[in-house]
Amino acid sequence: MTLFIDFISELITLSLILTIKVSTLIRKNLFLLKESRVILYRLQLMILKYIIFIAYYIVMEEHRHVTIYDIAERLNLATSTISRALKDHHSISEKTIKKVKKTAEEMGFVPNTLAAGLRGNKSKTIGVLIPTITQPFLSSLISGIEVEARKFYYSVIIMQSHDSYDEEVKMAKSLYSSRVSGVICSLAMATKDTSHFEQFLNSNIPLVFVDRVPKGFNAFRVVIDNYTAGYKATKHLIDQGCKRIAHMTAGAEFGNLYNERKRGYIDALADNGIPFNEELIINLKAITYDDGVKACNKLFGLKNPPDGLFAPGDILAVGALQTAKKKGIKVPQDFAIIGFNNDPISEIIEPNISTITHPAEKMGKAAANIVIENIESSKEEEVKEITFLNTEVLVRESSKRK
């Protein structure tokens, strides 16, 4: 760069000398007036171009991205050594790795993950497709994914289906077009057909389903033991003296989620000599506060209303609690409630809502690990399911009778 500027500077100097000589000749009338003016104009224009040219290159030099070639020149090392050191390659000594990373940081080096991705047909990006980011459980799930992805220099793209099948199909197509390296998905409530995810498997893009997982789809899964969680929740209400326990359920297609919680609920009733009553089951289209209110209005309108409720989401439990308050029904004395997920709102509302813990952040980290391991590994990993067993009942005011 310095040699280039020196060369341009010499050209400017020569141009200035010629300009002075032409001006002298004009004064001595050795050139025709018209011709001399043209020559002088061209020389001045040439000088101006050279000056602009230098100014441009100086600015570009100051603002251009530092590359591994710059680091290699500074440390007098091969570019291949710099590249391997930045990736903690085993062939490079720890001393050299530290030296290279320190210099890279001092020089403001930022890895060009896009360029690296294009060279290797990998974007170093994980696509996350979820129903919504507004649910605390899903927000914690995303946090876990991002924390783990950052450790391995992966970025994360987040897309929302808003529990719409059509939106999920569009978002999946968009992620595929973006050439993501892997995908983590929690299915939309309305999803019945999962064929739109086959494009990832056909292109050997790692795919992990979390929490809401499809039936019979050959992909990695990260879930909790929903059956045991549903059993624990129902058993807790029985232990508190409840005899007519209602249950809200949703998304019949998700065999490993709401159906499993319902199965745990039914078995807990049976094991404790309480007959299953179909009128105490409310099928929902969505997991929202309004759905919880509508469901409870229906339950409280029964000739023989329930004395307990197992809601598969804390927001539903909040809707049930508020409805009970408005109707003058005492919680937990007349109507005990337990929710699910341990969302922050369950501790804020009065009375506090009993709930089941849901390790969302750990599930996010596990899902990200599966994706990254499959991207980085040259071997094809066997599809597996990771099940978190450590769900617990958090007993609070909404269900504590004893």
PDB file of C-alpha atoms in Angstrom, residues 66 68 86 104 108-116 124 153:
ATOM      1  CA  VAL A  66      -8.565  -7.124   9.020  1.00  0.00           C
ATOM      2  CA  ILE A  68      -5.737 -13.494   8.333  1.00  0.00           C
ATOM      3  CA  LEU A  86      -7.904 -19.369  15.319  1.00  0.00           C
ATOM      4  CA  ALA A 104      -6.199 -10.899  16.171  1.00  0.00           C
ATOM      5  CA  GLY A 108      -9.875  -6.009  15.485  1.00  0.00           C
ATOM      6  CA  PHE A 109     -10.101  -9.222  13.472  1.00  0.00           C
ATOM      7  CA  VAL A 110     -13.645 -10.550  12.965  1.00  0.00           C
ATOM      8  CA  PRO A 111     -14.068 -14.024  11.367  1.00  0.00           C
ATOM      9  CA  ASN A 112     -15.987 -13.911   8.093  1.00  0.00           C
ATOM     10  CA  THR A 113     -18.429 -16.722   8.865  1.00  0.00           C
ATOM     11  CA  LEU A 114     -20.457 -16.060   5.718  1.00  0.00           C
ATOM     12  CA  ALA A 115     -17.464 -16.506   3.420  1.00  0.00           C
ATOM     13  CA  ALA A 116     -16.363 -19.590   5.319  1.00  0.00           C
ATOM     14  CA  LYS A 124     -22.556 -21.440  10.532  1.00  0.00           C
ATOM     15  CA  TYR A 153     -19.299 -19.321  16.838  1.00  0.00           C
TER      16      TYR A 153
END
